[in-house]
GROMACS .gro file of C-alpha atoms in nm:
model
  465
    1MET     CA    1   8.067   9.411  13.004
    2THR     CA    2   8.152   9.669  12.740
    3GLY     CA    3   8.282  10.021  12.763
    4THR     CA    4   8.345  10.309  12.527
    5PRO     CA    5   8.512  10.192  12.204
    6PRO     CA    6   8.868  10.323  12.159
    7ARG     CA    7   8.962  10.546  11.868
    8TRP     CA    8   9.011  10.384  11.528
    9SER     CA    9   9.348  10.232  11.449
   10ASP     CA   10   9.566  10.416  11.201
   11GLY     CA   11   9.598  10.105  10.984
   12ASN     CA   12   9.585   9.728  10.949
   13ALA     CA   13   9.795   9.497  11.165
   14VAL     CA   14   9.928   9.146  11.106
   15VAL     CA   15  10.018   8.936  11.412
   16VAL     CA   16  10.261   8.649  11.352
   17ASP     CA   17  10.422   8.401  11.591
   18LEU     CA   18  10.802   8.383  11.546
   19GLY     CA   19  10.829   8.041  11.709
   20PHE     CA   20  10.651   7.706  11.709
   21GLY     CA   21  10.321   7.859  11.827
   22ASP     CA   22  10.193   7.942  12.177
   23ALA     CA   23  10.392   8.267  12.189
   24GLY     CA   24  10.093   8.489  12.273
   25LYS     CA   25   9.915   8.588  11.952
   26GLY     CA   26   9.579   8.585  12.129
   27VAL     CA   27   9.680   8.825  12.408
   28THR     CA   28   9.849   9.047  12.149
   29VAL     CA   29   9.530   9.072  11.941
   30ASP     CA   30   9.327   9.127  12.260
   31LEU     CA   31   9.560   9.414  12.355
   32LEU     CA   32   9.545   9.570  12.008
   33CYS     CA   33   9.165   9.558  12.008
   34ALA     CA   34   9.150   9.708  12.358
   35ARG     CA   35   9.371  10.003  12.264
   36ARG     CA   36   9.243  10.076  11.914
   37ARG     CA   37   8.926  10.009  11.716
   38PHE     CA   38   8.928   9.761  11.427
   39GLY     CA   39   8.650   9.659  11.190
   40ALA     CA   40   8.727   9.289  11.231
   41VAL     CA   41   8.980   9.028  11.328
   42VAL     CA   42   9.058   8.831  11.013
   43ARG     CA   43   9.179   8.473  11.028
   44ALA     CA   44   9.400   8.392  10.728
   45ASN     CA   45   9.542   8.046  10.793
   46GLY     CA   46   9.491   7.727  10.989
   47GLY     CA   47   9.164   7.616  11.139
   48ALA     CA   48   9.015   7.482  11.459
   49GLN     CA   49   9.352   7.347  11.576
   50ALA     CA   50   9.454   7.700  11.676
   51ALA     CA   51   9.446   7.758  12.053
   52HIS     CA   52   9.495   8.123  12.150
   53ASN     CA   53   9.442   8.166  12.522
   54VAL     CA   54   9.307   8.502  12.635
   55VAL     CA   55   9.248   8.589  12.999
   56ALA     CA   56   9.054   8.909  13.053
   57PRO     CA   57   9.146   9.132  13.350
   58ASP     CA   58   8.818   9.027  13.516
   59GLY     CA   59   8.930   8.661  13.510
   60ARG     CA   60   8.727   8.533  13.215
   61HIS     CA   61   8.928   8.288  13.004
   62HIS     CA   62   8.867   8.160  12.652
   63THR     CA   63   9.078   7.956  12.411
   64PHE     CA   64   9.025   8.115  12.071
   65ALA     CA   65   9.039   7.878  11.776
   66GLN     CA   66   8.821   8.022  11.501
   67PHE     CA   67   8.670   8.329  11.664
   68GLY     CA   68   8.908   8.623  11.662
   69ALA     CA   69   9.082   8.706  11.990
   70GLY     CA   70   8.924   9.054  11.989
   71THR     CA   71   8.591   8.906  12.097
   72LEU     CA   72   8.645   8.997  12.465
   73ALA     CA   73   8.765   9.352  12.393
   74PRO     CA   74   8.647   9.598  12.662
   75GLY     CA   75   8.483   9.829  12.406
   76GLY     CA   76   8.265   9.542  12.280
   77PRO     CA   77   8.326   9.232  12.070
   78VAL     CA   78   8.524   9.283  11.750
   79PRO     CA   79   8.369   9.086  11.460
   80THR     CA   80   8.550   8.786  11.311
   81HIS     CA   81   8.603   8.717  10.941
   82LEU     CA   82   8.711   8.369  10.834
   83SER     CA   83   8.884   8.422  10.501
   84ARG     CA   84   8.909   8.185  10.207
   85LEU     CA   85   9.249   8.068  10.335
   86VAL     CA   86   9.104   7.925  10.660
   87VAL     CA   87   8.973   7.571  10.712
   88VAL     CA   88   8.639   7.604  10.893
   89ASP     CA   89   8.506   7.347  11.140
   90PRO     CA   90   8.136   7.423  11.207
   91PHE     CA   91   8.111   7.182  11.501
   92ALA     CA   92   8.413   7.334  11.675
   93LEU     CA   93   8.284   7.683  11.598
   94ALA     CA   94   7.953   7.598  11.765
   95ALA     CA   95   8.129   7.472  12.078
   96GLU     CA   96   8.338   7.788  12.089
   97ALA     CA   97   8.028   8.004  12.046
   98ARG     CA   98   7.859   7.829  12.338
   99HIS     CA   99   8.151   7.904  12.567
  100LEU     CA  100   8.168   8.267  12.458
  101ALA     CA  101   7.795   8.300  12.529
  102GLU     CA  102   7.859   8.162  12.878
  103LEU     CA  103   8.119   8.436  12.923
  104GLY     CA  104   7.859   8.700  12.841
  105VAL     CA  105   7.916   8.756  12.468
  106PRO     CA  106   7.569   8.806  12.315
  107ASP     CA  107   7.489   8.596  12.008
  108PRO     CA  108   7.849   8.509  11.913
  109PHE     CA  109   7.749   8.368  11.573
  110SER     CA  110   7.628   8.713  11.467
  111LEU     CA  111   7.989   8.832  11.488
  112VAL     CA  112   8.112   8.587  11.223
  113THR     CA  113   8.139   8.619  10.846
  114VAL     CA  114   8.277   8.328  10.644
  115ASP     CA  115   8.411   8.334  10.289
  116ARG     CA  116   8.214   8.080  10.086
  117ARG     CA  117   8.538   7.951   9.934
  118ALA     CA  118   8.685   7.842  10.268
  119LEU     CA  119   8.735   7.467  10.305
  120VAL     CA  120   8.534   7.281  10.568
  121SER     CA  121   8.691   7.026  10.799
  122THR     CA  122   8.447   6.746  10.883
  123PRO     CA  123   8.432   6.450  11.125
  124TRP     CA  124   8.549   6.228  10.836
  125HIS     CA  125   8.861   6.439  10.791
  126GLN     CA  126   8.922   6.429  11.165
  127GLU     CA  127   8.895   6.052  11.188
  128ALA     CA  128   9.111   5.997  10.877
  129ASN     CA  129   9.373   6.227  11.033
  130ARG     CA  130   9.369   6.024  11.353
  131VAL     CA  131   9.388   5.691  11.171
  132ARG     CA  132   9.701   5.809  10.988
  133GLU     CA  133   9.858   5.947  11.306
  134ARG     CA  134   9.792   5.626  11.500
  135ALA     CA  135   9.944   5.425  11.216
  136ARG     CA  136  10.272   5.620  11.249
  137GLY     CA  137  10.326   5.473  11.595
  138ALA     CA  138  10.640   5.613  11.754
  139GLY     CA  139  10.699   5.823  11.442
  140ARG     CA  140  10.399   6.048  11.499
  141HIS     CA  141  10.422   6.398  11.349
  142GLY     CA  142  10.250   6.571  11.641
  143SER     CA  143   9.920   6.636  11.467
  144CYS     CA  144   9.649   6.817  11.661
  145GLY     CA  145   9.402   6.547  11.549
  146MET     CA  146   9.149   6.803  11.422
  147GLY     CA  147   9.152   6.700  11.055
  148VAL     CA  148   9.274   7.035  10.921
  149GLY     CA  149   9.570   6.888  10.733
  150GLU     CA  150   9.352   6.605  10.608
  151ALA     CA  151   9.103   6.859  10.469
  152MET     CA  152   9.386   7.039  10.288
  153ALA     CA  153   9.530   6.714  10.149
  154TYR     CA  154   9.186   6.595  10.036
  155ALA     CA  155   9.122   6.925   9.859
  156LEU     CA  156   9.454   6.895   9.678
  157ALA     CA  157   9.380   6.542   9.562
  158ARG     CA  158   9.006   6.583   9.493
  159PRO     CA  159   8.926   6.954   9.461
  160GLU     CA  160   8.584   6.892   9.307
  161ASP     CA  161   8.481   6.683   9.610
  162ALA     CA  162   8.618   6.909   9.886
  163PRO     CA  163   8.339   7.063  10.097
  164THR     CA  164   8.346   7.441  10.130
  165ALA     CA  165   8.155   7.684  10.349
  166GLY     CA  166   7.947   7.774  10.045
  167ASP     CA  167   7.822   7.416  10.023
  168CYS     CA  168   7.668   7.443  10.369
  169ASP     CA  169   7.351   7.609  10.237
  170ARG     CA  170   7.322   7.369   9.941
  171PRO     CA  171   7.205   7.042  10.099
  172GLU     CA  172   7.214   6.814   9.794
  173ARG     CA  173   7.563   6.920   9.692
  174LEU     CA  174   7.678   6.897  10.053
  175ARG     CA  175   7.523   6.552  10.100
  176ARG     CA  176   7.698   6.423   9.788
  177LYS     CA  177   8.036   6.549   9.906
  178LEU     CA  178   7.995   6.407  10.256
  179ARG     CA  179   7.908   6.064  10.118
  180ARG     CA  180   8.226   6.071   9.911
  181LEU     CA  181   8.416   6.166  10.224
  182ALA     CA  182   8.270   5.863  10.400
  183ASP     CA  183   8.408   5.646  10.119
  184HIS     CA  184   8.743   5.820  10.157
  185LEU     CA  185   8.756   5.741  10.529
  186ASP     CA  186   8.681   5.374  10.455
  187ALA     CA  187   8.971   5.369  10.210
  188VAL     CA  188   9.206   5.528  10.465
  189ARG     CA  189   9.109   5.269  10.725
  190ARG     CA  190   9.162   4.981  10.482
  191GLU     CA  191   9.504   5.115  10.386
  192ALA     CA  192   9.602   5.147  10.753
  193ALA     CA  193   9.493   4.786  10.812
  194ARG     CA  194   9.697   4.662  10.514
  195SER     CA  195  10.007   4.842  10.639
  196GLY     CA  196   9.972   4.695  10.987
  197GLY     CA  197   9.884   5.026  11.142
  198ALA     CA  198   9.514   4.968  11.203
  199PRO     CA  199   9.406   5.116  11.538
  200ARG     CA  200   9.282   4.887  11.811
  201GLU     CA  201   8.975   5.107  11.844
  202ALA     CA  202   8.832   5.293  11.547
  203GLY     CA  203   8.657   5.623  11.604
  204PRO     CA  204   8.280   5.661  11.566
  205VAL     CA  205   8.128   5.657  11.219
  206PRO     CA  206   7.986   6.005  11.141
  207ASP     CA  207   7.625   6.026  11.026
  208VAL     CA  208   7.577   6.207  10.695
  209GLU     CA  209   7.228   6.337  10.766
  210GLU     CA  210   7.320   6.465  11.112
  211CYS     CA  211   7.612   6.655  10.962
  212VAL     CA  212   7.398   6.797  10.682
  213SER     CA  213   7.151   6.930  10.940
  214ALA     CA  214   7.431   7.077  11.152
  215TYR     CA  215   7.597   7.245  10.854
  216LEU     CA  216   7.270   7.392  10.733
  217ALA     CA  217   7.222   7.538  11.082
  218PHE     CA  218   7.576   7.677  11.067
  219ALA     CA  219   7.499   7.847  10.735
  220ARG     CA  220   7.190   8.009  10.888
  221ARG     CA  221   7.371   8.136  11.198
  222VAL     CA  222   7.682   8.289  11.040
  223ARG     CA  223   7.692   8.517  10.738
  224LEU     CA  224   7.836   8.351  10.427
  225VAL     CA  225   8.002   8.607  10.200
  226ASP     CA  226   8.163   8.618   9.856
  227GLU     CA  227   8.499   8.741   9.729
  228GLU     CA  228   8.386   9.106   9.736
  229TYR     CA  229   8.338   9.113  10.111
  230LEU     CA  230   8.694   9.140  10.238
  231PRO     CA  231   8.801   9.413   9.992
  232GLY     CA  232   8.491   9.608  10.099
  233LEU     CA  233   8.571   9.556  10.467
  234LEU     CA  234   8.928   9.676  10.415
  235ALA     CA  235   8.800   9.984  10.233
  236ARG     CA  236   8.575  10.072  10.529
  237SER     CA  237   8.800  10.005  10.829
  238PRO     CA  238   9.134   9.870  10.946
  239VAL     CA  239   9.153   9.505  11.052
  240VAL     CA  240   9.381   9.278  11.253
  241PHE     CA  241   9.502   8.962  11.080
  242GLU     CA  242   9.543   8.704  11.356
  243GLY     CA  243   9.791   8.436  11.255
  244ALA     CA  244   9.761   8.075  11.367
  245GLN     CA  245  10.046   7.853  11.490
  246GLY     CA  246  10.404   7.971  11.435
  247VAL     CA  247  10.645   8.039  11.151
  248LEU     CA  248  10.862   7.746  11.260
  249LEU     CA  249  10.568   7.513  11.181
  250ASP     CA  250  10.511   7.660  10.834
  251GLU     CA  251  10.429   7.409  10.561
  252TRP     CA  252  10.727   7.525  10.352
  253HIS     CA  253  10.969   7.676  10.604
  254GLY     CA  254  10.906   7.448  10.902
  255PHE     CA  255  11.112   7.141  10.988
  256HIS     CA  256  10.945   6.872  10.777
  257PRO     CA  257  10.764   6.644  10.853
  258TYR     CA  258  10.687   6.808  11.189
  259THR     CA  259  10.492   7.091  11.031
  260THR     CA  260  10.139   7.209  10.967
  261TRP     CA  261   9.942   7.208  10.640
  262SER     CA  262   9.926   7.584  10.653
  263THR     CA  263  10.124   7.894  10.558
  264THR     CA  264  10.201   8.045  10.896
  265THR     CA  265  10.413   8.342  10.784
  266THR     CA  266  10.270   8.683  10.696
  267ALA     CA  267  10.234   8.568  10.333
  268ASN     CA  268   9.860   8.491  10.353
  269PRO     CA  269   9.752   8.824  10.505
  270LEU     CA  270   9.974   9.012  10.262
  271ALA     CA  271   9.826   8.816   9.972
  272LEU     CA  272   9.472   8.902  10.084
  273LEU     CA  273   9.568   9.268  10.113
  274ALA     CA  274   9.721   9.263   9.764
  275GLU     CA  275   9.405   9.103   9.621
  276ALA     CA  276   9.209   9.390   9.774
  277GLY     CA  277   9.433   9.645   9.604
  278ARG     CA  278   9.622   9.725   9.925
  279PRO     CA  279   9.963   9.558   9.888
  280GLY     CA  280  10.175   9.580  10.201
  281ASP     CA  281   9.917   9.797  10.379
  282ALA     CA  282   9.977   9.660  10.730
  283ARG     CA  283  10.204   9.684  11.030
  284ARG     CA  284  10.360   9.340  11.088
  285ILE     CA  285  10.393   9.248  11.455
  286GLY     CA  286  10.605   8.950  11.560
  287VAL     CA  287  10.546   8.772  11.891
  288VAL     CA  288  10.801   8.576  12.097
  289ARG     CA  289  10.830   8.448  12.451
  290THR     CA  290  11.136   8.499  12.670
  291PHE     CA  291  11.192   8.124  12.631
  292THR     CA  292  11.122   7.889  12.342
  293THR     CA  293  10.856   7.619  12.350
  294ARG     CA  294  10.716   7.350  12.126
  295HIS     CA  295  10.399   7.144  12.154
  296GLY     CA  296  10.467   6.794  12.023
  297ALA     CA  297  10.734   6.619  11.818
  298GLY     CA  298  11.015   6.774  11.618
  299PRO     CA  299  11.343   6.959  11.676
  300LEU     CA  300  11.375   7.188  11.978
  301VAL     CA  301  11.750   7.240  11.992
  302ALA     CA  302  11.765   7.436  12.318
  303GLU     CA  303  11.520   7.209  12.504
  304ASP     CA  304  11.573   7.179  12.879
  305PRO     CA  305  11.316   6.963  13.067
  306ALA     CA  306  11.428   7.114  13.398
  307LEU     CA  307  11.301   7.451  13.278
  308GLY     CA  308  10.960   7.297  13.215
  309GLU     CA  309  10.941   7.199  13.580
  310ARG     CA  310  10.986   7.563  13.681
  311LEU     CA  311  10.790   7.733  13.401
  312VAL     CA  312  10.462   7.549  13.447
  313GLU     CA  313  10.187   7.637  13.198
  314ARG     CA  314   9.832   7.672  13.321
  315HIS     CA  315   9.676   7.654  12.974
  316ASN     CA  316   9.928   7.431  12.796
  317GLY     CA  317  10.001   7.069  12.879
  318THR     CA  318  10.025   6.725  12.726
  319HIS     CA  319   9.778   6.694  12.437
  320PRO     CA  320   9.634   6.352  12.343
  321TRP     CA  321   9.743   6.400  11.982
  322GLN     CA  322  10.018   6.660  11.981
  323GLY     CA  323  10.197   6.513  12.280
  324PRO     CA  324  10.384   6.699  12.556
  325PHE     CA  325  10.436   7.071  12.588
  326ARG     CA  326  10.814   7.115  12.573
  327VAL     CA  327  11.025   7.400  12.708
  328GLY     CA  328  11.371   7.527  12.618
  329HIS     CA  329  11.602   7.824  12.650
  330LEU     CA  330  11.537   8.126  12.428
  331ASP     CA  331  11.652   8.014  12.083
  332LEU     CA  332  11.773   8.322  11.898
  333VAL     CA  333  11.891   8.107  11.607
  334ALA     CA  334  11.541   7.969  11.550
  335HIS     CA  335  11.370   8.305  11.595
  336ARG     CA  336  11.610   8.475  11.351
  337TYR     CA  337  11.536   8.196  11.105
  338ALA     CA  338  11.163   8.265  11.150
  339LEU     CA  339  11.216   8.635  11.091
  340ALA     CA  340  11.398   8.562  10.766
  341ALA     CA  341  11.133   8.310  10.660
  342THR     CA  342  10.848   8.556  10.704
  343GLY     CA  343  11.032   8.843  10.536
  344GLY     CA  344  11.078   9.043  10.854
  345VAL     CA  345  10.836   9.226  11.082
  346ASP     CA  346  10.801   9.588  11.189
  347SER     CA  347  10.790   9.548  11.567
  348LEU     CA  348  10.810   9.289  11.843
  349VAL     CA  349  10.583   9.182  12.128
  350VAL     CA  350  10.757   8.995  12.410
  351THR     CA  351  10.545   8.774  12.636
  352HIS     CA  352  10.625   8.589  12.961
  353ALA     CA  353  10.862   8.863  13.075
  354ASP     CA  354  10.829   8.723  13.427
  355ALA     CA  355  10.977   8.387  13.322
  356PRO     CA  356  11.346   8.466  13.393
  357ALA     CA  357  11.261   8.532  13.757
  358ARG     CA  358  11.035   8.227  13.778
  359ALA     CA  359  11.311   8.012  13.627
  360GLY     CA  360  11.536   8.099  13.919
  361GLY     CA  361  11.832   8.207  13.710
  362ARG     CA  362  11.838   7.895  13.490
  363LEU     CA  363  11.718   8.064  13.171
  364ARG     CA  364  11.981   8.113  12.899
  365TRP     CA  365  11.997   8.236  12.541
  366CYS     CA  366  12.089   8.001  12.260
  367THR     CA  367  12.306   8.208  12.026
  368ALA     CA  368  12.439   7.938  11.791
  369TYR     CA  369  12.421   7.569  11.700
  370THR     CA  370  12.697   7.315  11.656
  371GLY     CA  371  12.684   6.983  11.473
  372PRO     CA  372  12.796   6.644  11.607
  373ASP     CA  373  13.154   6.726  11.500
  374GLY     CA  374  13.151   7.051  11.696
  375ALA     CA  375  13.151   7.265  11.383
  376PRO     CA  376  12.908   7.560  11.362
  377LEU     CA  377  12.569   7.475  11.210
  378GLU     CA  378  12.401   7.764  11.032
  379ILE     CA  379  12.044   7.754  10.904
  380ALA     CA  380  11.858   7.969  10.652
  381PRO     CA  381  11.511   7.939  10.496
  382GLY     CA  382  11.456   7.849  10.134
  383ASP     CA  383  11.190   7.990   9.904
  384ALA     CA  384  10.818   7.914   9.911
  385PRO     CA  385  10.537   7.929   9.655
  386ALA     CA  386  10.287   8.212   9.661
  387PRO     CA  387   9.979   8.144   9.876
  388ASP     CA  388   9.675   8.004   9.701
  389HIS     CA  389   9.364   7.799   9.773
  390PRO     CA  390   9.432   7.423   9.771
  391ALA     CA  391   9.101   7.347   9.602
  392LEU     CA  392   9.205   7.569   9.310
  393ARG     CA  393   9.530   7.382   9.250
  394GLU     CA  394   9.559   7.086   9.019
  395PRO     CA  395   9.564   6.739   9.180
  396GLY     CA  396   9.889   6.665   9.362
  397GLY     CA  397   9.949   7.030   9.441
  398ARG     CA  398  10.052   7.120   9.085
  399ARG     CA  399   9.976   7.476   8.989
  400GLY     CA  400  10.154   7.480   8.655
  401GLY     CA  401  10.231   7.116   8.574
  402PRO     CA  402  10.487   6.852   8.676
  403ALA     CA  403  10.766   7.108   8.722
  404ASP     CA  404  10.581   7.270   9.012
  405ALA     CA  405  10.518   6.931   9.175
  406THR     CA  406  10.888   6.849   9.143
  407ARG     CA  407  10.985   7.183   9.294
  408ALA     CA  408  10.748   7.126   9.587
  409ALA     CA  409  10.906   6.785   9.652
  410GLU     CA  410  11.252   6.942   9.639
  411ARG     CA  411  11.150   7.209   9.891
  412LEU     CA  412  11.018   6.949  10.136
  413ALA     CA  413  11.327   6.729  10.091
  414ARG     CA  414  11.545   7.029  10.174
  415GLN     CA  415  11.346   7.097  10.490
  416GLU     CA  416  11.365   6.731  10.593
  417ARG     CA  417  11.744   6.740  10.559
  418LEU     CA  418  11.742   7.048  10.780
  419THR     CA  419  11.528   6.863  11.034
  420ARG     CA  420  11.777   6.577  11.051
  421ALA     CA  421  12.063   6.823  11.107
  422LEU     CA  422  11.872   6.999  11.386
  423GLU     CA  423  11.787   6.670  11.559
  424SER     CA  424  12.159   6.610  11.617
  425ALA     CA  425  12.255   6.974  11.685
  426ASP     CA  426  12.369   7.115  12.019
  427PRO     CA  427  12.289   7.465  12.149
  428VAL     CA  428  12.555   7.721  12.233
  429LEU     CA  429  12.420   7.887  12.548
  430SER     CA  430  12.507   8.219  12.703
  431ALA     CA  431  12.378   8.433  12.988
  432ALA     CA  432  12.034   8.583  12.927
  433PRO     CA  433  11.987   8.958  12.984
  434ALA     CA  434  11.685   9.019  13.204
  435ALA     CA  435  11.542   9.316  13.015
  436PRO     CA  436  11.297   9.246  12.731
  437GLU     CA  437  11.453   9.540  12.548
  438ALA     CA  438  11.767   9.328  12.510
  439LEU     CA  439  11.567   9.060  12.327
  440ALA     CA  440  11.419   9.316  12.089
  441GLU     CA  441  11.767   9.457  12.030
  442ALA     CA  442  11.907   9.108  11.963
  443LEU     CA  443  11.644   9.060  11.693
  444GLY     CA  444  11.694   9.411  11.557
  445LEU     CA  445  11.335   9.523  11.620
  446PRO     CA  446  11.154   9.804  11.801
  447LEU     CA  447  10.956   9.689  12.103
  448GLU     CA  448  10.578   9.707  12.061
  449ALA     CA  449  10.467   9.565  12.397
  450VAL     CA  450  10.586   9.352  12.688
  451PHE     CA  451  10.362   9.113  12.884
  452SER     CA  452  10.464   9.020  13.237
  453GLY     CA  453  10.142   8.825  13.296
  454PRO     CA  454   9.849   8.667  13.109
  455THR     CA  455   9.616   8.966  13.065
  456ARG     CA  456   9.618   9.293  12.874
  457ALA     CA  457   9.644   9.468  13.212
  458ASP     CA  458   9.988   9.305  13.249
  459ALA     CA  459  10.118   9.470  12.931
  460LEU     CA  460  10.362   9.756  12.910
  461VAL     CA  461  10.331   9.940  12.579
  462PRO     CA  462  10.643  10.151  12.524
  463SER     CA  463  10.544  10.211  12.161
  464GLY     CA  464  10.229  10.393  12.273
  465VAL     CA  465  10.024  10.255  11.982
   0.00000   0.00000   0.00000
């Protein structure tokens, strides 16, 4: 199932979603790895809650979560590196590896390197996450229910107790941390019961020894590496940084509280490059659809349920934790906000170029917002702290003392005010030009590629790269 590898890429690439996720980062990475050779696909944010659907031209389909989306490249699988800024879920990784093996990828685990400093998301984190989400009732945040945010929050509050990938080959240390996590889950359940939000049915109680055995097996199957690995990799070959989720869900720039516990801009890849002595050494590629979507709760100003009836998604639907997959008109206001939040990109990939025709002429562009009084509503991102590892921060997220904690609270309060404004905003809609080039022009970007279908064979690459 492999062919001749393409020629090496001229440099590193960073792929970022300029929406709420689901724009097509996976197919973009798959295309890049089919056209040029890269030493690895590097994951630099998020965790197992990512869901990047890739359909190969031969019909094979895989939803990439932790493995890089270059694994099905026609020249052979591109290795995956899970950086220190990723939250690793060994159980989910094993399930993903099994499916890739069924698709004909030999020994998928051998493709994976994991930074020892990466946090590990466990069944205790997952269940605590779900307890909290159930307790919110109708006010759910739209969590994926995978425990990634819970792992981040736990590491902030108790950094010395947070499991890392490096603990997975140290059974006594790992066992001690998992037992403390079990106590943490008990405390979360008791608090939910006191607040009246206790679930009717609690999830299963994880077994410490079973998890220790599974994590030891994980450590044997993948290659655990130290902080010297990624700089060495970057010195040897170009890589693709595959972003997870979208800029509009960013922990600092998203519309709080309907956000992720992750930096979803290009900040994390650029920070890793700078640490390796290669600041800014990457081409930044933004990805958008021809219409705007959101999975779960939160503002979607240009939402139009009638569009969802016409633009049916084969690989996206109602999720038991996130909720429904929602569809709206192309929201240029939101995508321009995302561009500003991430500091710009160098080129644009447009996916779902066939959607205007499938929508039967209903698709519009949202070019502005108005408030309840009819006055224009303009939005702009604020600042954000530099990326770092949550387990290296002081408890409560403080990096330099109470002033930093206060500033973080102020940032989130600002974003929550923005959320409230967007929830009552109305879209200003106009006719949508059919050509993808018009979308790139509206965002002021050169066009990298256009997808009119789900596979790399459906891509037009006017840039020629």
